[in-house]
Every structure is written in structure tokens, then in C-alpha cells.
PDB file of C-alpha atoms and ligand atoms in Angstrom:
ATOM      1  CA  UNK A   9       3.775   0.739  15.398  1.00 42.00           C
ATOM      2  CA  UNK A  10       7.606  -0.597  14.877  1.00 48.00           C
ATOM      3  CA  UNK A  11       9.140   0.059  11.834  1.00 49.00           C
ATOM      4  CA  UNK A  12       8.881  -2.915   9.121  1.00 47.00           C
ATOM      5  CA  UNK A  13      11.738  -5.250   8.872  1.00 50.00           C
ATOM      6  CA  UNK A  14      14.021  -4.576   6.475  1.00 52.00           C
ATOM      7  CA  UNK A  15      13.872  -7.988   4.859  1.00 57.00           C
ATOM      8  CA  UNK A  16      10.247  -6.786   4.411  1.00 66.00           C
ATOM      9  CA  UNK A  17      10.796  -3.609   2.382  1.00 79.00           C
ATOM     10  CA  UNK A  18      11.437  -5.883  -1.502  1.00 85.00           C
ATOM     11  CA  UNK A  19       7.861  -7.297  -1.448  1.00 89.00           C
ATOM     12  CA  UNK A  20       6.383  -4.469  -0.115  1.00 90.00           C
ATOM     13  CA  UNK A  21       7.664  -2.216  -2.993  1.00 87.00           C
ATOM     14  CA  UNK A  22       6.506  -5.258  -5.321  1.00 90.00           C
ATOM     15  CA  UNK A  23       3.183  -5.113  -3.568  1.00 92.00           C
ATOM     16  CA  UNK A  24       2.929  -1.118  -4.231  1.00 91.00           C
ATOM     17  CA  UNK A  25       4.257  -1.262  -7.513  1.00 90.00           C
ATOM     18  CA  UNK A  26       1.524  -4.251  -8.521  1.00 92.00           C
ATOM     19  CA  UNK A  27      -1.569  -2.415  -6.955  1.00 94.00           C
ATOM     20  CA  UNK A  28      -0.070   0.597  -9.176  1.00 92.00           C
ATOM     21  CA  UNK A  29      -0.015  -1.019 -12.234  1.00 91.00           C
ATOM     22  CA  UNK A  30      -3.453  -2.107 -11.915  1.00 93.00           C
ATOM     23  CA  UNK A  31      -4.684   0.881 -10.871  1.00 93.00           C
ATOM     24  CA  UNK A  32      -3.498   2.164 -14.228  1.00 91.00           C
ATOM     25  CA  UNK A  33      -1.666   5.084 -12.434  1.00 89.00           C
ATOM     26  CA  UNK A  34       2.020   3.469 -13.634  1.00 87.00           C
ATOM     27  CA  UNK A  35       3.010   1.245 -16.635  1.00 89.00           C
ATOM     28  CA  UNK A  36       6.136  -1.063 -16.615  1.00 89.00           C
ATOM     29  CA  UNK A  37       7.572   1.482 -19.250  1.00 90.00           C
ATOM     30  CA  UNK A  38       7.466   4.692 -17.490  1.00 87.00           C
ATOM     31  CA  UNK A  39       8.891   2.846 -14.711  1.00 87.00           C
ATOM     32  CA  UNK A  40      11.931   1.595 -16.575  1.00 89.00           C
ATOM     33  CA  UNK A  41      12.276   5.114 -18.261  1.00 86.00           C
ATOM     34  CA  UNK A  42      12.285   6.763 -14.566  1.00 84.00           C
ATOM     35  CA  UNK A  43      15.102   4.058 -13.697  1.00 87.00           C
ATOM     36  CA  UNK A  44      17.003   4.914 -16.824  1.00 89.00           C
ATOM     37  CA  UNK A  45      16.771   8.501 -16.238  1.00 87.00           C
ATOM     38  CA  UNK A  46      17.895   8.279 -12.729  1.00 88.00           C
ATOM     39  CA  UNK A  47      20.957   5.641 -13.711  1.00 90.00           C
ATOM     40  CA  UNK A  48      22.489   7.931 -15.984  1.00 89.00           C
ATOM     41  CA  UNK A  49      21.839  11.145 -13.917  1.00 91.00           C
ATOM     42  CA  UNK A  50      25.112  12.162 -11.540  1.00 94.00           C
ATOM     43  CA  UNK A  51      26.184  15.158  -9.087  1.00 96.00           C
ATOM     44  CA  UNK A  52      27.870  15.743 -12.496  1.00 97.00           C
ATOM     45  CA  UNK A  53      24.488  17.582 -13.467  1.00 97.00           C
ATOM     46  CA  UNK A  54      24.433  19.740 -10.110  1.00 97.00           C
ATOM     47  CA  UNK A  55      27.788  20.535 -10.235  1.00 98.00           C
ATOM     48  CA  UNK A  56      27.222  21.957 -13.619  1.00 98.00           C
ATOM     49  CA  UNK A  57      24.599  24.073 -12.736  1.00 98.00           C
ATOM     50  CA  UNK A  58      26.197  25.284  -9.563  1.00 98.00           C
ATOM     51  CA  UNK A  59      29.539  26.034 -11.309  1.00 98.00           C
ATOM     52  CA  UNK A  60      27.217  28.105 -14.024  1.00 98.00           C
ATOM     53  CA  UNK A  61      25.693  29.803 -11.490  1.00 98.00           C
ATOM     54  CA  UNK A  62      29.053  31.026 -10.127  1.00 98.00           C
ATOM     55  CA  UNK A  63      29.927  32.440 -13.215  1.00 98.00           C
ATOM     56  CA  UNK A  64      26.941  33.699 -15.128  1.00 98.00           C
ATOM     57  CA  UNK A  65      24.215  36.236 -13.385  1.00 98.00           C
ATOM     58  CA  UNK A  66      21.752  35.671 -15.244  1.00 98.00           C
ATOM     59  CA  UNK A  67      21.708  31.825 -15.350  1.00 98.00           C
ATOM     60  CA  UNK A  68      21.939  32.093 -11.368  1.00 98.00           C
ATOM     61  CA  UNK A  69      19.233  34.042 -11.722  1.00 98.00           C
ATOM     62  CA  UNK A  70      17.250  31.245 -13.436  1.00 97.00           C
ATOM     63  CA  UNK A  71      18.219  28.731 -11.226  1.00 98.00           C
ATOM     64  CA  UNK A  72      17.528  30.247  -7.984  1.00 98.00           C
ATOM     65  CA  UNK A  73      13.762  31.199  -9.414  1.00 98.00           C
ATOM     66  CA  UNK A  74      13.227  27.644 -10.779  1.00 97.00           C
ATOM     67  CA  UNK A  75      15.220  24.762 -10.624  1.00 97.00           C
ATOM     68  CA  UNK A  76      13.482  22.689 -12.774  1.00 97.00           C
ATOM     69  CA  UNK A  77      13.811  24.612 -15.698  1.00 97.00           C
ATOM     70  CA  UNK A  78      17.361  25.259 -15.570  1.00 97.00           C
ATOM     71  CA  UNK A  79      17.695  22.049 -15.136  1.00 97.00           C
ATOM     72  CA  UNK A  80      15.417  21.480 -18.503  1.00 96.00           C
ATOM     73  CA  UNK A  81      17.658  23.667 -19.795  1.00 96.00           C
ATOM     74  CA  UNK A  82      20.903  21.864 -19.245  1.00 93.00           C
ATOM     75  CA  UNK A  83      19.118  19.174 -20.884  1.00 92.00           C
ATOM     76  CA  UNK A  84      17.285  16.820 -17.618  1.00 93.00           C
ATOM     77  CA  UNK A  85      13.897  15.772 -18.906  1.00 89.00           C
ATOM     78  CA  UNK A  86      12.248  16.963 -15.487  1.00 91.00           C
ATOM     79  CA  UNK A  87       8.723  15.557 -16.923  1.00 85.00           C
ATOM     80  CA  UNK A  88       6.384  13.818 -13.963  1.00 82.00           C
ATOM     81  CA  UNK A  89       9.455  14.599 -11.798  1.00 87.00           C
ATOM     82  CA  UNK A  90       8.530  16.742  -8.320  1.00 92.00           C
ATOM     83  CA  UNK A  91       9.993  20.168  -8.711  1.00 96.00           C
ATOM     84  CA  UNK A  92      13.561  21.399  -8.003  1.00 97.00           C
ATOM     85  CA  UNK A  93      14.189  23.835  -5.745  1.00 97.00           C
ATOM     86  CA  UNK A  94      17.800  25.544  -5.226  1.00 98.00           C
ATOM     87  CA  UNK A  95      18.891  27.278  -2.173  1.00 98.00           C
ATOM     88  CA  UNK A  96      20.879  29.746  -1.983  1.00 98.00           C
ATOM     89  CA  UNK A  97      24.093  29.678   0.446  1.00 98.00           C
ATOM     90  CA  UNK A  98      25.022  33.160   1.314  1.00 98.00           C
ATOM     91  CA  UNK A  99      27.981  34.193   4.320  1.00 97.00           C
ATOM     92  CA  UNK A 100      25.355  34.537   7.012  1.00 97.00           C
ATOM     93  CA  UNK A 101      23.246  31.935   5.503  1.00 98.00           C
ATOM     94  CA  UNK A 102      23.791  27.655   5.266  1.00 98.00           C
ATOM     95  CA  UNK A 103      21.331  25.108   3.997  1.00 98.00           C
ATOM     96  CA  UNK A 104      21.535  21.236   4.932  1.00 98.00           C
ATOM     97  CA  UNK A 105      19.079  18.903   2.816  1.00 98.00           C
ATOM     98  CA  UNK A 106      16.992  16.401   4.312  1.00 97.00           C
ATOM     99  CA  UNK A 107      14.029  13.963   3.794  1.00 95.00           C
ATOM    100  CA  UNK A 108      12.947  13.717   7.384  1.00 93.00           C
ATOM    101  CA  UNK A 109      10.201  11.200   5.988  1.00 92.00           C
ATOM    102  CA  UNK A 110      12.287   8.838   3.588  1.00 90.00           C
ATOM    103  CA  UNK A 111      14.426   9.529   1.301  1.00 90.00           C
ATOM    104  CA  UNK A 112      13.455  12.366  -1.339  1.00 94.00           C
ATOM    105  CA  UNK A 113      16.464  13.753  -2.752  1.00 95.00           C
ATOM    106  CA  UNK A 114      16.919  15.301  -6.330  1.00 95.00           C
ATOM    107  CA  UNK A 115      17.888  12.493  -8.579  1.00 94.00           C
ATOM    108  CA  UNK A 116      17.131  14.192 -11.626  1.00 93.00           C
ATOM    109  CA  UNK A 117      20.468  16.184 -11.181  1.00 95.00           C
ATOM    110  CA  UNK A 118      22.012  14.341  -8.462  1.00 96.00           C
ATOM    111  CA  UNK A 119      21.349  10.613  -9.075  1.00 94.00           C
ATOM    112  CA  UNK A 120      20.888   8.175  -6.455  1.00 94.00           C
ATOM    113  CA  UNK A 121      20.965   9.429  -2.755  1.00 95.00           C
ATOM    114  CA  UNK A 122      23.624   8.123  -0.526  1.00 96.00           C
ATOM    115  CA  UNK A 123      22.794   5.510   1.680  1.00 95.00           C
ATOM    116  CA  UNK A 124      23.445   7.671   4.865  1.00 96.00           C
ATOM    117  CA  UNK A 125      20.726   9.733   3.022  1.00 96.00           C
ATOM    118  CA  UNK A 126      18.448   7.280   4.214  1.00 95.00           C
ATOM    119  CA  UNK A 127      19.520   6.594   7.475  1.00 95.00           C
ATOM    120  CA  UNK A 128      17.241   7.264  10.764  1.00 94.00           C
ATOM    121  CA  UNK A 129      20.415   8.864  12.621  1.00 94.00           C
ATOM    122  CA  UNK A 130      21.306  11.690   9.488  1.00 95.00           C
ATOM    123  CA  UNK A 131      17.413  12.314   9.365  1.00 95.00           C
ATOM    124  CA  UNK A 132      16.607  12.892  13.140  1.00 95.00           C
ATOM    125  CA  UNK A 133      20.015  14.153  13.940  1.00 96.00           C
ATOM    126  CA  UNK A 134      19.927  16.914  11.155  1.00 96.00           C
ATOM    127  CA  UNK A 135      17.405  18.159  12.555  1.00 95.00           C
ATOM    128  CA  UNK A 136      18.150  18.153  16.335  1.00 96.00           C
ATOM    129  CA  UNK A 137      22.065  19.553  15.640  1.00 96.00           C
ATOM    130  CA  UNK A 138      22.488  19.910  12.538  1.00 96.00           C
ATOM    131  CA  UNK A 139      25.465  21.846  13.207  1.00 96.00           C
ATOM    132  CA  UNK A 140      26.880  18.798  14.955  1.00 95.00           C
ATOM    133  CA  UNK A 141      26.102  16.459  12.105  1.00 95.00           C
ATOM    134  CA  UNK A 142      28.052  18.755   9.765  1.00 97.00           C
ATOM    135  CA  UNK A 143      30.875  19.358  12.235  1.00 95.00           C
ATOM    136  CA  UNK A 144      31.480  15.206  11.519  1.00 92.00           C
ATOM    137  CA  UNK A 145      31.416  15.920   7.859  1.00 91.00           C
ATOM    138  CA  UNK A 146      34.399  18.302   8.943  1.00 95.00           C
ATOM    139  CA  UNK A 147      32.611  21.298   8.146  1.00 96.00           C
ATOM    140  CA  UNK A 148      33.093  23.385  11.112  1.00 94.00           C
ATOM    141  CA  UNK A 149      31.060  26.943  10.542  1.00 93.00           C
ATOM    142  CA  UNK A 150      31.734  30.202  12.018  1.00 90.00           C
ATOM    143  CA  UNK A 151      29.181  30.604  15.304  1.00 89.00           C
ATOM    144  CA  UNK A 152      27.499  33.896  13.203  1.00 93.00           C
ATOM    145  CA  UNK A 153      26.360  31.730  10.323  1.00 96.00           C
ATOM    146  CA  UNK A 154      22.328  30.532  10.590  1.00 97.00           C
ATOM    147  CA  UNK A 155      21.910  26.847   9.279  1.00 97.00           C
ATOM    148  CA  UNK A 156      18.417  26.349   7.385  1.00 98.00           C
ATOM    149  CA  UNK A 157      17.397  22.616   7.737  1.00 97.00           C
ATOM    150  CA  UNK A 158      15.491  22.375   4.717  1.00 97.00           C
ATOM    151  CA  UNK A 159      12.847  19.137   4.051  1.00 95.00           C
ATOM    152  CA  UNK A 160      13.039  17.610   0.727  1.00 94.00           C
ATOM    153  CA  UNK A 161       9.734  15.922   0.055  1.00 90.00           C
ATOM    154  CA  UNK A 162       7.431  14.219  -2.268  1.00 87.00           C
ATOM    155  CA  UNK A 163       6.461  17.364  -3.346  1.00 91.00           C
ATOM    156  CA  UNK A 164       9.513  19.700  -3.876  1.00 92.00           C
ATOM    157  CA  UNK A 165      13.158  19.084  -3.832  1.00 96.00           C
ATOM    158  CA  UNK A 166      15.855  20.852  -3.030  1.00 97.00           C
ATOM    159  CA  UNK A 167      19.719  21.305  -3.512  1.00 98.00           C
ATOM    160  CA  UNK A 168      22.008  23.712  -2.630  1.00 98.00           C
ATOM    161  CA  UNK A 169      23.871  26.170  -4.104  1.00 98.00           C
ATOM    162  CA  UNK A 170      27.143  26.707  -2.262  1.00 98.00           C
ATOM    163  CA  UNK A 171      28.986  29.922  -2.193  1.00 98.00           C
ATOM    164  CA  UNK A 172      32.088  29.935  -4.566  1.00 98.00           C
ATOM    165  CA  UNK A 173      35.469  29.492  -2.340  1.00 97.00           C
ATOM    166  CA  UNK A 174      38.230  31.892  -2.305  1.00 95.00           C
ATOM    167  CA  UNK A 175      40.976  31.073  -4.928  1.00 95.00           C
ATOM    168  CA  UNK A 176      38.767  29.938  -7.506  1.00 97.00           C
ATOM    169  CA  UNK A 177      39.480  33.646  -9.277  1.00 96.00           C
ATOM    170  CA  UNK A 178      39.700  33.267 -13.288  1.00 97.00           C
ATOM    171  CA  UNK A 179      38.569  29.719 -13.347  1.00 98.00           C
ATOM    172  CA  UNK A 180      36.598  27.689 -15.621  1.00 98.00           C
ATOM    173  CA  UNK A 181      33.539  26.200 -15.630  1.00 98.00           C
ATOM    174  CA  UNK A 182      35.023  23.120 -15.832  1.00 98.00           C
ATOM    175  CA  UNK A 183      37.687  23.415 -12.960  1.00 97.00           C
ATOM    176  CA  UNK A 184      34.667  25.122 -10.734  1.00 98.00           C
ATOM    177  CA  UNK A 185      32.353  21.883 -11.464  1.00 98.00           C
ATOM    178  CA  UNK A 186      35.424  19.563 -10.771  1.00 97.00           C
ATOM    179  CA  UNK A 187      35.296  20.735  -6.830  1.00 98.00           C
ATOM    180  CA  UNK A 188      31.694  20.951  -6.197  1.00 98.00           C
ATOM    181  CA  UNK A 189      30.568  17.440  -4.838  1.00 98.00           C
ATOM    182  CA  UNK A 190      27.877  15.250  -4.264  1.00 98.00           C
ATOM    183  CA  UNK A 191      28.171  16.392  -0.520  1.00 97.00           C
ATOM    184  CA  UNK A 192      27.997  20.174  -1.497  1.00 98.00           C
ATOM    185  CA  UNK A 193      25.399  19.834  -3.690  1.00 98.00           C
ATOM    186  CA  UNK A 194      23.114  18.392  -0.338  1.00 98.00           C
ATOM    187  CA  UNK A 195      25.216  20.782   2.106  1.00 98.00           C
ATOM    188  CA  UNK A 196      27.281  18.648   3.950  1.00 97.00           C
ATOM    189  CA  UNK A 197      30.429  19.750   2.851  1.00 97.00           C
ATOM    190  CA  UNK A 198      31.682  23.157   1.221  1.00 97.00           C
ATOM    191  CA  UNK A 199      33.273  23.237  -2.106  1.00 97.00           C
ATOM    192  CA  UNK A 200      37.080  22.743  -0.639  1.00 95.00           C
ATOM    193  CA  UNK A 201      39.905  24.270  -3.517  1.00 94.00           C
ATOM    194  CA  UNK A 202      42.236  21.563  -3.421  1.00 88.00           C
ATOM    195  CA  UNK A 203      46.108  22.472  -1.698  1.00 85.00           C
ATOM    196  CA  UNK A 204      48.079  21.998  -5.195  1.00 79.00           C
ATOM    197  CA  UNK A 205      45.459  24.103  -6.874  1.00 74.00           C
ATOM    198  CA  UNK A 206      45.697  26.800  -4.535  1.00 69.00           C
ATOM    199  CA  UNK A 207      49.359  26.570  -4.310  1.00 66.00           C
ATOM    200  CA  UNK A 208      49.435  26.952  -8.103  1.00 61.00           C
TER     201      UNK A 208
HETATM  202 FE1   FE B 315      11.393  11.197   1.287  1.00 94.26          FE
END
């Protein structure tokens, strides 16, 4: 079977949200409270949690055993929301997030996925060379280090935690959060200490 048209995909989603509704499994208000809660959520939220987690053991402790309820803690109403997983970069050790089926992504702490999140070339590609797909996000790593191609589904997501950079010594939580992006957070790119902070 070909893939749908895209000009298809609006009335299809009306179509699945209608047989929903009437199925009593989803009410106009939860919907609109899932939109909410996804508008206002950011990479702000990951960020926060992954510049935590480079400062305080025990909270990376709590993250890397369940996502979800760190992410309660920070505040994220994770209720009716699949779970959150967080994987743990180490030196031998990279993750890359996918959804090789659609586009499940964490928006509870992330927001909305990117749209190349949802493209047929990052999913099939990611998974065929996935160090190739990351060498065009410009992050080249060294031949020793094992890249985990990790599916984000339905039922579990994931983000990453990415290991701190050199020259971040002393910093705060707040200048640590500033550097780790949306790409990081999905392992695309590495947290990068930018040249006039590390020639401060
Ligand atoms: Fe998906």
C-alpha cells in the first residue's frame, strides 16, 4: 500500500479524533488540555533536568531510574502521558532518538518535535547510518564510541542525557541549561561550550 497523500492526513485525524469522541475514549477537553500542555512545554524543561543531572547525584539518579517522575517533580503533569525514559550518554556510549513508526517524541519536556523528526529520510536513515546522519548534524564521533539507535514509541519515550563538556567546571545550573539544546536533548548534537565562554 502507498503512503496516504499528505493533503489527506487533516481529515483523517478529524475522522480518528470523531470515532474517538464517540467511542467515549477522548473528550474535546482533555484534548485541548493535552494541546495546552504540549504548547507551553519547551527543550527548556529537558535542559533543566539534564543540567540538574550534571550537577546533583542524586537527582541523576532519579532521572536515569524514571523519567517521568523527575519530570513530575520539576513540575510536568505527566498524567495519561506514555512514560519517559532517559538515556544515559557515557564516553564509550551515544544514544540517537527516533520514532521509526511516526513521530513519538517526548513533548512533555521537549515540546513539539521538529519537523525533520518526522521525516521518512531521518527515520530510515538513523537507522541504516546513524553515524552518517549525525556526521551532517556536525557531530563527528571518535570510531571507539558505540551509537544506540533507540525507538521512541507509543509506549515509552525517550531523551537523552548528554555527557557534560569540558570547560563547564564551576558553572551554574543556569549557564549548563543555556547550552544543552533541543538537538542534544534527542542526540543529534552534543552540548557545544560556546568560544567566548571558553575563552573566558
Ligand atoms: Fe511515533
Amino acid at each position: 500500500m502507498s503512503a496516504p497523500a499528505r493533503s489527506d492526513s487533516p481529515a483523517r485525524l478529524e475522522a480518528l479524533i470523531g470515532a474517538l469522541k464517540a467511542k467515549s475514549i477522548l473528550t474535546e477537553e482533555e484534548l485541548a488540555a493535552r494541546q495546552a500542555q504540549t504548547d507551553r512545554a519547551s527543550p527548556e524543561i529537558g535542559a533543566r533536568m539534564v543540567a540538574r543531572a550534571w550537577l546533583d547525584p542524586e537527582w541523576r539518579r532519579r532521572l536515569l531510574s524514571d523519567g517521568s517522575a523527575a519530570a513530575e517533580a520539576m513540575g510536568v503533569s505527566m498524567a495519561g502521558a506514555p512514560p519517559l525514559g532517559v538515556l544515559e550518554d557515557t564516553p564509550q556510549r551515544h544514544h540517537l532518538v527516533v520514532c521509526t513508526l511516526c513521530s513519538c517524541y517526548p513533548r512533555a519536556v521537549l515540546g513539539y518535535p521538529p519537523h525533520w523528526y518526522k521525516s521518512f529520510g531521518f527515520r530510515a536513515r538513523s537507522v541504516r547510518d546513524p553515524r552518517g546522519v549525525l556526521a551532517e548534524w556536525g557531530t563527528v564521533l571518535p570510531e571507539g564510541v558505540d551509537i544506540r539507535v533507540v525507538d521512541s514509541t507509543a509506549d515509552y519515550r525517550w531523551m537523552v542525557l548528554p555527557l557534560r563538556p569540558d570547560g563547564t567546571e564551576g558553572w551554574s545550573e543556569d549557564q549548563l541549561a543555556a547550552i544543552v539544546t533541543r538537538d542534544a536533548l534527542v542526540g543529534v548534537a552534543l552540548p557545544k561550550v560556546p568560544p567566548a565562554a571558553a575563552a573566558a
